[in-house]
Coordinates of C-alpha atoms and ligand atoms in Angstrom, one line a residue:
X1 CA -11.9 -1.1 -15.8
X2 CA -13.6 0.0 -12.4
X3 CA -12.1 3.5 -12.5
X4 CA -13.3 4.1 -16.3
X5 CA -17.1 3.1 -15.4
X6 CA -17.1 5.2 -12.3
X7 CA -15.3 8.3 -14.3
X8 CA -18.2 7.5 -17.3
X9 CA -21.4 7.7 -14.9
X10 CA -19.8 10.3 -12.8
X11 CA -18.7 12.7 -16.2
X12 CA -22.0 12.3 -17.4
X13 CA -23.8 14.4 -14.5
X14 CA -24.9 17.7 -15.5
X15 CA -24.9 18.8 -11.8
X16 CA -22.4 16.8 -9.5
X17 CA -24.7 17.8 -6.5
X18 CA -27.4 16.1 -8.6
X19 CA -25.8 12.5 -7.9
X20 CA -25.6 13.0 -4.4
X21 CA -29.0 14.7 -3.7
X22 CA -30.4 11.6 -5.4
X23 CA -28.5 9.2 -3.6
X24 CA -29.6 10.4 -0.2
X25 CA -33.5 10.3 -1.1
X26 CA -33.2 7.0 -1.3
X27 CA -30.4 6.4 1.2
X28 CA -28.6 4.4 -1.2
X29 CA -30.7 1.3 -0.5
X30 CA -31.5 -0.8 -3.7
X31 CA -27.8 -0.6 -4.2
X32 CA -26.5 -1.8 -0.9
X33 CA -29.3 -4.4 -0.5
X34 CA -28.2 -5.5 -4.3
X35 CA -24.6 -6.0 -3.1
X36 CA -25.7 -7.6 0.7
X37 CA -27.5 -10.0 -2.2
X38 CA -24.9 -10.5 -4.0
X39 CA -22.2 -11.2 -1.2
X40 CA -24.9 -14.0 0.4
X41 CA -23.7 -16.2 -1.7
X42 CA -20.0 -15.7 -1.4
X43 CA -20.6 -16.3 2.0
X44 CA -22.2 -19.1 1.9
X45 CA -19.0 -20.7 -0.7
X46 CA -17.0 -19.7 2.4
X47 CA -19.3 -21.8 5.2
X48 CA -19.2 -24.5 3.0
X49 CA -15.4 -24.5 3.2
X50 CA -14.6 -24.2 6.9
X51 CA -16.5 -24.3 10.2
X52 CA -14.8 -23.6 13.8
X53 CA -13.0 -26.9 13.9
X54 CA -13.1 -28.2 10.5
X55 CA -12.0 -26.9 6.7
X56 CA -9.5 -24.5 5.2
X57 CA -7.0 -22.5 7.0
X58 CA -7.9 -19.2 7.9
X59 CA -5.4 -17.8 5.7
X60 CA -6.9 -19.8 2.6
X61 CA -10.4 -18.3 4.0
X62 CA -9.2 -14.7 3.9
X63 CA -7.9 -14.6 0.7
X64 CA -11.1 -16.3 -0.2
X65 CA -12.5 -13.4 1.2
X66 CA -10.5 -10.7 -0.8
X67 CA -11.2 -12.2 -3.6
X68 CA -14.6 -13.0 -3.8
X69 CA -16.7 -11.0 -0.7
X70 CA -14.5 -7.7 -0.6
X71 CA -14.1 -7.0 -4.3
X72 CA -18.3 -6.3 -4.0
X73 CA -18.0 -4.5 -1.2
X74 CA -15.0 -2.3 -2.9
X75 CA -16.4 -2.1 -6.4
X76 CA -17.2 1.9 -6.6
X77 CA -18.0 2.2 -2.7
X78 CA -16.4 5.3 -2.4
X79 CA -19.2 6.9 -4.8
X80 CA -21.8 5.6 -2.0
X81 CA -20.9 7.9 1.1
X82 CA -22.9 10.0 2.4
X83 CA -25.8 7.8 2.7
X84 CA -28.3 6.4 4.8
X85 CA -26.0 4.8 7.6
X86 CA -28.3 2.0 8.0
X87 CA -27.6 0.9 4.9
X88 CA -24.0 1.3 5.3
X89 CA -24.1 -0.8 8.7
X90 CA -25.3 -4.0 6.9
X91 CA -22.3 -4.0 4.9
X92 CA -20.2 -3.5 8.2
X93 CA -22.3 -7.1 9.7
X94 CA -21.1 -8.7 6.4
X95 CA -18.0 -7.8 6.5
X96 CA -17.8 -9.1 10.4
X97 CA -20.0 -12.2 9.4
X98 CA -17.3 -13.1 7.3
X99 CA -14.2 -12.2 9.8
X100 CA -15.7 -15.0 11.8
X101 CA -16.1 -17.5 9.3
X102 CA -12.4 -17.0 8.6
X103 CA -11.0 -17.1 12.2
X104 CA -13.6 -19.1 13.6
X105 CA -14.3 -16.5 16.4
X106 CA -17.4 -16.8 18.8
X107 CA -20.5 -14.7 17.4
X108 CA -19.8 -12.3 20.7
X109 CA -16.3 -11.3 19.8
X110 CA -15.7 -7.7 19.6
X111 CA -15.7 -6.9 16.2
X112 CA -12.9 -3.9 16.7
X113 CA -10.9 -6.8 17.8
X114 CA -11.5 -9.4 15.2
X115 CA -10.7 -6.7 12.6
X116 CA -7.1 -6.1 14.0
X117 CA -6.6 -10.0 14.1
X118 CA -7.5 -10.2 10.6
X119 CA -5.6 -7.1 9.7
X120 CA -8.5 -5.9 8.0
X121 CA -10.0 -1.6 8.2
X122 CA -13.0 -1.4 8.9
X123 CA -15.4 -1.0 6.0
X124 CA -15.7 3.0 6.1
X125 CA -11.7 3.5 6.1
X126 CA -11.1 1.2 3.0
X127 CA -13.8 3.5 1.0
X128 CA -11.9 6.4 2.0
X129 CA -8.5 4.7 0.9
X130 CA -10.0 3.4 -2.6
X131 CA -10.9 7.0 -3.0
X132 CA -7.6 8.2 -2.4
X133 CA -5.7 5.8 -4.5
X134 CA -8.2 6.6 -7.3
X135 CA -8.5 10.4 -7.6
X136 CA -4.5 9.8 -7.4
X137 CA -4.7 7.9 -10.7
X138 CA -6.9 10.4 -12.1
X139 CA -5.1 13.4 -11.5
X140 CA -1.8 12.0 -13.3
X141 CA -4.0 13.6 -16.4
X142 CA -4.3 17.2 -16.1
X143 CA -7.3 16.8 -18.8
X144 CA -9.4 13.9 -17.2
X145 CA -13.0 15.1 -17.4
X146 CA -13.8 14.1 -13.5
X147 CA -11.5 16.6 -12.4
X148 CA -13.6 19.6 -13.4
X149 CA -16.6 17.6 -12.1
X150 CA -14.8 17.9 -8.4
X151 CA -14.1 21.0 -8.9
X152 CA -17.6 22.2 -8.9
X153 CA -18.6 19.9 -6.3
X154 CA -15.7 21.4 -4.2
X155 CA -17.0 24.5 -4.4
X156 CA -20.8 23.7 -4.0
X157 CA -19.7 22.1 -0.6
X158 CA -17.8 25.1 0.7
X159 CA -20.7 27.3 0.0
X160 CA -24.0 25.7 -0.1
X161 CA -25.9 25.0 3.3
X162 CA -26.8 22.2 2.2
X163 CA -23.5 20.5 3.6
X164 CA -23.1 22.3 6.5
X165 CA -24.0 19.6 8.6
X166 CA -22.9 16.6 6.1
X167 CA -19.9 14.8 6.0
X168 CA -18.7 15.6 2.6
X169 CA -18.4 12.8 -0.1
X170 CA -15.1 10.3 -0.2
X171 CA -13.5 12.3 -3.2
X172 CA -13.8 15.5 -1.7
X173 CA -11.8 15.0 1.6
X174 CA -9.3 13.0 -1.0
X175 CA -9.3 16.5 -2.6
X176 CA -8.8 18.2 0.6
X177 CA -6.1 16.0 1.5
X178 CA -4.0 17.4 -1.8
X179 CA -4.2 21.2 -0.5
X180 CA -1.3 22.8 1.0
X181 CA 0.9 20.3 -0.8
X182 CA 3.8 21.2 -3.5
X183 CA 3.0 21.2 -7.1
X184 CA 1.9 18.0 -8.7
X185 CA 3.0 16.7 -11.8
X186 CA 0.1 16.0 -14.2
X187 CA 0.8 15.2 -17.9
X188 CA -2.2 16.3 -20.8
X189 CA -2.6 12.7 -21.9
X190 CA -1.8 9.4 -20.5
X191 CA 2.5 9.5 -20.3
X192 CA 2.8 6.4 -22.6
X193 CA 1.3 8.6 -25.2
X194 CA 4.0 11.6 -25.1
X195 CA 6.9 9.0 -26.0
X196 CA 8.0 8.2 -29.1
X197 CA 7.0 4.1 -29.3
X198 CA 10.2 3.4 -30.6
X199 CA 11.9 4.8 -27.0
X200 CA 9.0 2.6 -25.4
X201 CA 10.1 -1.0 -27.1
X202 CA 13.6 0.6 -26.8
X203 CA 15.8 -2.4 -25.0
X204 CA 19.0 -0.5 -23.3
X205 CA 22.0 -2.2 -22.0
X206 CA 21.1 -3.2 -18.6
X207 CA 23.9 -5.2 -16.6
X208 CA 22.4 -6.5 -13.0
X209 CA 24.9 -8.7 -12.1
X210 CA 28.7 -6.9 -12.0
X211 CA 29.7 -9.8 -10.5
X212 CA 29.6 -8.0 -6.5
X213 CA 26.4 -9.0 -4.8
X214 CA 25.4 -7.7 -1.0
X215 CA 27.3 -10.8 0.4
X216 CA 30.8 -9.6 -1.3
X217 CA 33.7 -9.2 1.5
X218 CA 36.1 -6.5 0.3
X219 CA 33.6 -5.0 -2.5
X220 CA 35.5 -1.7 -3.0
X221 CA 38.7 -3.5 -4.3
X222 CA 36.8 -6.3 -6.2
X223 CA 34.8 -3.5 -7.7
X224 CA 37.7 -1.3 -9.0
X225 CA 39.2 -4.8 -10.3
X226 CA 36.4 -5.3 -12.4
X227 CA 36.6 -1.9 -13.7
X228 CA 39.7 -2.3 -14.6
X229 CA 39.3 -5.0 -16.3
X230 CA 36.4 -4.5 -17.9
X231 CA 35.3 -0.9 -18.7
X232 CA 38.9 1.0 -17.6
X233 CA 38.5 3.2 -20.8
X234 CA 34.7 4.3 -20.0
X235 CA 33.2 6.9 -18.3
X236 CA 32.1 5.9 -14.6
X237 CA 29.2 8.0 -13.3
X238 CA 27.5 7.2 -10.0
X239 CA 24.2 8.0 -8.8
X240 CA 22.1 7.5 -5.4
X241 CA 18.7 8.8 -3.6
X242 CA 18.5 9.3 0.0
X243 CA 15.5 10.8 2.5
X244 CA 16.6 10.9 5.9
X245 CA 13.5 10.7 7.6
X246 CA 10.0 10.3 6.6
X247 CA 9.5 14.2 6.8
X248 CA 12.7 15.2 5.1
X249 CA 13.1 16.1 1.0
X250 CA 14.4 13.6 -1.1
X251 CA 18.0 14.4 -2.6
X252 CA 19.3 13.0 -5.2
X253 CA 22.9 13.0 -6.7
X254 CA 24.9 12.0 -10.0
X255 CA 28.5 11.9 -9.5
X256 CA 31.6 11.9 -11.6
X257 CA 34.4 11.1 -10.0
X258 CA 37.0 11.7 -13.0
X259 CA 35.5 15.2 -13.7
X260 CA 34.8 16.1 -10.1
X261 CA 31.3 17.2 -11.4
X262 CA 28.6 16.4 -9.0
X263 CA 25.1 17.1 -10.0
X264 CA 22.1 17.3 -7.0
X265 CA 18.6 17.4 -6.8
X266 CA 15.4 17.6 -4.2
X267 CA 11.8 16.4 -4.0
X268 CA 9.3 17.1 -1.6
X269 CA 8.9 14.9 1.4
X270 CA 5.8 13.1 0.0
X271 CA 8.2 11.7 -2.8
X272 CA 9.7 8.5 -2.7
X273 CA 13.4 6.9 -2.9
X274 CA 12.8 5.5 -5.6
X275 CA 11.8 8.6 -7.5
X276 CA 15.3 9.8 -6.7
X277 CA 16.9 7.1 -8.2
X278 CA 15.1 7.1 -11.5
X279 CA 15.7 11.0 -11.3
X280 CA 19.6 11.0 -10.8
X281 CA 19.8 7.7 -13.5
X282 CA 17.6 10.5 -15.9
X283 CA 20.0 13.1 -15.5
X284 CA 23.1 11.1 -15.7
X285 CA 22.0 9.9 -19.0
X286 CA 21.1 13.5 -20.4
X287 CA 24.2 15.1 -19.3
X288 CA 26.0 12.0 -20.6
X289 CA 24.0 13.2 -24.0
X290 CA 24.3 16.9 -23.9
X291 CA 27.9 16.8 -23.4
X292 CA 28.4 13.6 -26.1
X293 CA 30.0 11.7 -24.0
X294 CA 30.8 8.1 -25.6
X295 CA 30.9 4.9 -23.6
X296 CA 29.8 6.1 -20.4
X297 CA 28.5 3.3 -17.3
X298 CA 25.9 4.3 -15.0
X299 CA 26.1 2.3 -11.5
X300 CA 23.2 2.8 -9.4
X301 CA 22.2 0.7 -6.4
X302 CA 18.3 0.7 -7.2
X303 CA 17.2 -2.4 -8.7
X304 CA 13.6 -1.9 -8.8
X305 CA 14.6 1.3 -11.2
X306 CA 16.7 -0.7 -13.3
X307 CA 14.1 -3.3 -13.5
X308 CA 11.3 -0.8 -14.5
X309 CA 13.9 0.2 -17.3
X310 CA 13.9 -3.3 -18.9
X311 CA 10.4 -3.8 -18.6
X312 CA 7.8 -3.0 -21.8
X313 CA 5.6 -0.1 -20.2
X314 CA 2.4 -1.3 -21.5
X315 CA 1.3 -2.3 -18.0
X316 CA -0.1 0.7 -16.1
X317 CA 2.6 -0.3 -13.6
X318 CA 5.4 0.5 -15.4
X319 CA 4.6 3.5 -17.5
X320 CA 5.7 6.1 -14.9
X321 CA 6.4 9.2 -16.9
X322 CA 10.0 9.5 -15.6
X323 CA 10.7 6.1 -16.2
X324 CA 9.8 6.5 -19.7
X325 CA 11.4 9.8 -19.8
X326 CA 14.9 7.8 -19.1
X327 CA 13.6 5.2 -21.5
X328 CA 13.7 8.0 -24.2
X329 CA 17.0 9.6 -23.1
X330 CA 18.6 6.3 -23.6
X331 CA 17.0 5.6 -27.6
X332 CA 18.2 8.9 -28.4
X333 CA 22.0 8.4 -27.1
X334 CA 21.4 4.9 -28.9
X335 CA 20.6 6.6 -32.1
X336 CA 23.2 9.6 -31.5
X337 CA 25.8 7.1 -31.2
X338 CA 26.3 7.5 -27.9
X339 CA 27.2 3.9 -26.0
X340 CA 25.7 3.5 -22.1
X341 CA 25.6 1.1 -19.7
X342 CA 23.4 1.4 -16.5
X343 CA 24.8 -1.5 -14.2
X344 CA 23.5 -2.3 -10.5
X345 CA 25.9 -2.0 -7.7
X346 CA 24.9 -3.2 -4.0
X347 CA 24.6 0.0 -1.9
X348 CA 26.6 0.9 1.5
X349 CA 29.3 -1.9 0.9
X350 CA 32.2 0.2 1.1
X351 CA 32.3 1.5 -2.9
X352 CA 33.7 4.4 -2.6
X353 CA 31.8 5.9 -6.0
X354 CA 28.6 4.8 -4.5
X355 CA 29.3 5.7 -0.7
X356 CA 30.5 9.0 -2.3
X357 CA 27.0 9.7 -4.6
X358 CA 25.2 8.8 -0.8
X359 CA 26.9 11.3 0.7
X360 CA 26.3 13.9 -2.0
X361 CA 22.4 12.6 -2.6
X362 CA 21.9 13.3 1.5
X363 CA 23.7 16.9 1.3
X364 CA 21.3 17.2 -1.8
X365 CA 18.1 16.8 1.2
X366 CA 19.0 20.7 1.8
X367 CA 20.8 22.5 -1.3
X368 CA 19.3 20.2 -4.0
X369 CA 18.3 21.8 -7.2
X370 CA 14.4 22.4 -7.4
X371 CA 14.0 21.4 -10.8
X372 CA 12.0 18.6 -9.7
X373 CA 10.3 19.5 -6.6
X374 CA 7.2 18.7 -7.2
X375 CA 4.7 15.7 -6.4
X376 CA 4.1 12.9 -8.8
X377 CA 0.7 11.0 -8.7
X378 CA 2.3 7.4 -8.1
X379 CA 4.1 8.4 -5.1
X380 CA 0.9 10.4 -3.5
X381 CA -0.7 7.0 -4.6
X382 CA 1.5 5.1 -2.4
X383 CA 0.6 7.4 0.8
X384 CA -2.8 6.1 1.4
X385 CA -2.0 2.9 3.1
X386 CA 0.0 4.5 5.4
X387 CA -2.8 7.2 6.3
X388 CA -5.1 4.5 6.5
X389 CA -3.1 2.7 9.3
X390 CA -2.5 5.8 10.7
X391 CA -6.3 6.5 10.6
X392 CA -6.9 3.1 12.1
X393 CA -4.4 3.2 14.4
X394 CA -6.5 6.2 16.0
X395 CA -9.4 4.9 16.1
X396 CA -8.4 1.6 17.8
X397 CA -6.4 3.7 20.3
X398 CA -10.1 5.0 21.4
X399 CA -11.9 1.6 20.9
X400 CA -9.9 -0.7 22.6
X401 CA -10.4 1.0 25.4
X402 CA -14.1 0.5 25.5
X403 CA -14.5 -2.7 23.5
X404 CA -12.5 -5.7 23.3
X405 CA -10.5 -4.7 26.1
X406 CA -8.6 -7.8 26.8
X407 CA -7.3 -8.4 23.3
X408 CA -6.1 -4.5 22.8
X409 CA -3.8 -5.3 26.0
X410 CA -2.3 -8.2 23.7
X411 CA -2.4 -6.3 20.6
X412 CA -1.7 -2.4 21.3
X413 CA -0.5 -2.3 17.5
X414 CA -2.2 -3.1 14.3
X415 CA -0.4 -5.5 12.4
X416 CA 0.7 -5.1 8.5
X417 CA -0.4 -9.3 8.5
X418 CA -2.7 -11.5 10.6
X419 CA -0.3 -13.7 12.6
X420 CA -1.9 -17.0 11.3
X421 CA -0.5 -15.8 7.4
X422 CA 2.8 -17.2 8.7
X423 CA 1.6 -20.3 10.5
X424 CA 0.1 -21.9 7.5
X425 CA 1.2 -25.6 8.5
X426 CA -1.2 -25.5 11.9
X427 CA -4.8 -26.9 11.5
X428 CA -8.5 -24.6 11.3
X429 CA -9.0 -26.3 15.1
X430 CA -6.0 -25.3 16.7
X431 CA -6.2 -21.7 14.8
X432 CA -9.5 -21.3 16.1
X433 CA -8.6 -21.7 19.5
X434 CA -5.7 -19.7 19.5
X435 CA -7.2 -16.5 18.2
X436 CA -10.6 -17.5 20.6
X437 CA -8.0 -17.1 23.5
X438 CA -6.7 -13.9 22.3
X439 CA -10.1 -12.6 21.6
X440 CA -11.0 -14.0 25.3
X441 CA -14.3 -15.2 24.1
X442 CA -13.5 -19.0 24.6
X443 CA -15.6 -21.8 25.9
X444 CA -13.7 -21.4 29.6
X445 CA -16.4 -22.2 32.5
X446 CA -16.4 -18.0 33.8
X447 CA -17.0 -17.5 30.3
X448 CA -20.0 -19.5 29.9
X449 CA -21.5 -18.5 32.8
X450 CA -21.2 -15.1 31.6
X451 CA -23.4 -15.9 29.0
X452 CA -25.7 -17.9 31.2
X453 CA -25.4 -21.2 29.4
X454 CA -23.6 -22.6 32.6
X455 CA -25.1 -22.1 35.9
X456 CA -21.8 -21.4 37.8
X457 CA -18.2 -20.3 36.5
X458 CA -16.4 -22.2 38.9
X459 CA -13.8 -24.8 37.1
X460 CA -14.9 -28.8 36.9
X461 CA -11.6 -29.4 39.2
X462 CA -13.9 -27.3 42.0
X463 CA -11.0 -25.6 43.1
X464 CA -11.6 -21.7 41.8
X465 CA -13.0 -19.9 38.8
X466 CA -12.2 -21.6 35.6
X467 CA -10.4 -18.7 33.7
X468 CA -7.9 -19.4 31.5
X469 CA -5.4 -18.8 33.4
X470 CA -6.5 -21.7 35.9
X471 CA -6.9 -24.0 32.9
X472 CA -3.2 -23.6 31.9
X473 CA -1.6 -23.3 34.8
X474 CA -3.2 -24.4 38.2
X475 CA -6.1 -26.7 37.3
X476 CA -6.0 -30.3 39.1
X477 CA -8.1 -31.9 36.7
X478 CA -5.6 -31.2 33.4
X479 CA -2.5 -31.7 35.5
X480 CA -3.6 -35.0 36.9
X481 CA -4.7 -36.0 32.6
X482 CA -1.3 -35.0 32.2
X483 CA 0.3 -37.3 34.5
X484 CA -1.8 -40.3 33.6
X485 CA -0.6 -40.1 30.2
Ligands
LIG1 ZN1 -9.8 -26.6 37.3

């Protein structure tokens, strides 16, 4: 729903420069001050839930905060930039505002810091990942109407001066970010349209359970037993993905051992695994067609593929064009009278099919067929988050240095998750605390007196400063509490 309001207003521009010209007159104000309205009261549902030693756990709190402050904040940001930065900054004390509701962190803590203990971007990154994942989504259709619109701004922002000295808008370094990159698949209408809708409600023969699960000892002689048993007079066919490393092509292989016939493919390294999978499972099944060949099985080791299979595409989700591509290979051997099976098999457990097909789908990295080298919209979809960590990861490489010091020692790394998602069974006090010592903004004596609300900063006991190292470890006062009890 958000991308087809943003597309609307966006297609309905005569002039894309229009939109932006406009938007910086006014800086983008009345908007931002109509969402900093809006969010005030989300806020405030949040205070009312937890204070610094009282109320929800902060991972309650942060969902809390997904759900309720972010989705403003996200709702067509990516449209806002470039604006007046001002404006842009009171979202950014929001968004902090709220990262110490939900950790309960001192109003001094760094807010570089808190961010990385929350395992939340900052504000400015997320707009440029939302715009990546979206013009991603619209560029699966080669005829979506914004795409022309870009176009033209793309090229008003290369020549007019104008933008010289202006960072360009969010959609146009997601634009960038596509150049130099292999060709991408685009289809001319949404891909749930171009199949037949009896191939989409089509309900193949899917067996996930062949009886050998990861945990099977000896799974190459179990396997052949089964086979034996049970499909001894069907065609076996395996197939397998592979990518090396996270710049290497993906290969893909369909092997059949009984013909020696080994088929192989390659993909660019912005493609997936699993786009390999559903590839070799696709060409299995069409050369199983072409060729008429009754009762064949298809063991592949990718569940999610298989899975996608079964499902009804009419989620957005599931309608990947390949997916329903195989989805359509399969009604037509159905109604050619061709029988298939596609079963699951567990992957590197000694099969020899399967280890074989691996073997073939990593030689397949180099001498693959290009017949599908090309980029598909989901995968380039899935390649923003990492950018934005890796985008992140840069920028708190510089900050930490500078601000929050203390806390970038303990935490070099960003995390994927806040450490407090896994401790959910520990109270909001005792959370508090713990990420108020990582922060190093706690209520220790040399603290306090840093901020002048005590006189001195040495420790109660009188002995030295009361860091927290003192407290822990070498304070009289604690250690003599300790004994008493
Ligand atoms: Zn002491």
């Amino acid at each position: 729903m958000n991308g087809l309001k943003i597309t609307a207003s966006l297609s309905q521009l005569i002039n894309p420069m229009q939109f932006y010209s406009m938007q910086n007159s006014q800086g983008g104000l009345p908007h931002l001050n109509y969402i900093c309205k809006k969010v005030e009261s989300s806020i405030n549902i949040m205070r009312a839930l937890s204070g610094v030693r009282w109320g929800s756990h902060p991972y309650s709190q942060k969902i809390l905060y997904n759900a309720i402050v972010r989705s403003h904040f996200d709702y067509g940001c990516f449209l806002l930039e470039p604006c007046q930065k001002l404006a842009l900054c009171k979202l950014d004390k929001l968004q902090s505002r709220c990262l110490r509701i939900v950790t309960g962190a001192r109003k001094s803590s760094p807010i570089n810091a808190l961010q990385v203990e929350c395992a939340e971007p900052p504000l400015h990154l997320r707009r440029q990942y939302l715009s990546d994942r979206y013009l991603c989504n619209v560029l699966q259709i080669s005829t979506h109407p914004l795409l022309e619109k870009l176009r033209i701004l793309s090229e008003l922002v290369r020549n007019s001066a104008y933008w010289n000295h202006k960072v360009p808008p969010a959609l146009i370094k997601s634009l960038n970010k596509l150049f130099n990159l292999p060709t991408i698949h685009q289809t001319g209408k949404n891909p749930i349209f171009e199949i037949n809708y009896k191939s989409l409600i089509y309900q193949p023969k899917i067996l996930l359970n062949t009886g050998i699960d990861g945990n099977t000892t000896n799974a190459n002689e179990k396997f052949n037993n089964i086979l034996t048993q049970n499909w001894n007079e069907w065609l076996h066919i395996f197939t397998d993905a592979s990518k090396l490393s996270d710049d290497s092509n993906v290969g893909s292989a369909v092997w059949i051992p009984k013909y020696k016939i080994l088929l192989n493919f390659k993909c660019p390294p912005q493609a997936s695994v699993y786009i390999g999978e559903i590839i070799a499972i696709l060409e299995a099944i069409l050369y199983a067609e072409y060729h008429k060949l009754n009762k064949c099985i298809i063991f592949t080791d990718s569940l999610s593929c298989l899975q996608d299979i079964q499902k009804l595409p009419f989620h957005s989700r599931y309608n990947f064009y390949i997916t329903l591509q195989t989805k359509d290979a399969l009604a037509r051997c159905a109604s050619a009278g061709i029988e298939l099976i596609l079963a699951w098999i567990p992957g590197h457990r000694g099969i020899i099919g399967n280890e074989t097909a691996d073997l073939f789908a990593k030689e397949a990295t180099q001498n693959g067929s290009l017949s599908y080298y090309r980029c598909y919209p989901r995968d380039l979809r899935t390649l923003a988050r990492p950018q934005i960590y890796k985008s992140w990861d840069f920028l708190w490489q510089q900050s930490r240095t500078v601000k929050g010091i203390y806390y970038g020692n303990l935490q070099p790394d960003i995390p994927r998750k806040p450490w407090f998602f896994r401790q959910r069974n520990m109270n909001k006090f005792i959370t508090s605390i713990i990420i108020r010592l990582r922060l190093g903004h706690v209520n220790t004596p040399v603290f306090l007196a840093k901020l002048r609300i005590r006189d001195n900063s040495l420790c109660e006991c009188g002995l030295e400063d009361g860091t927290v190292e003192h407290i822990f470890f070498r304070c009289l006062n604690i250690q003599n509490l300790n004994s008493t009890r």
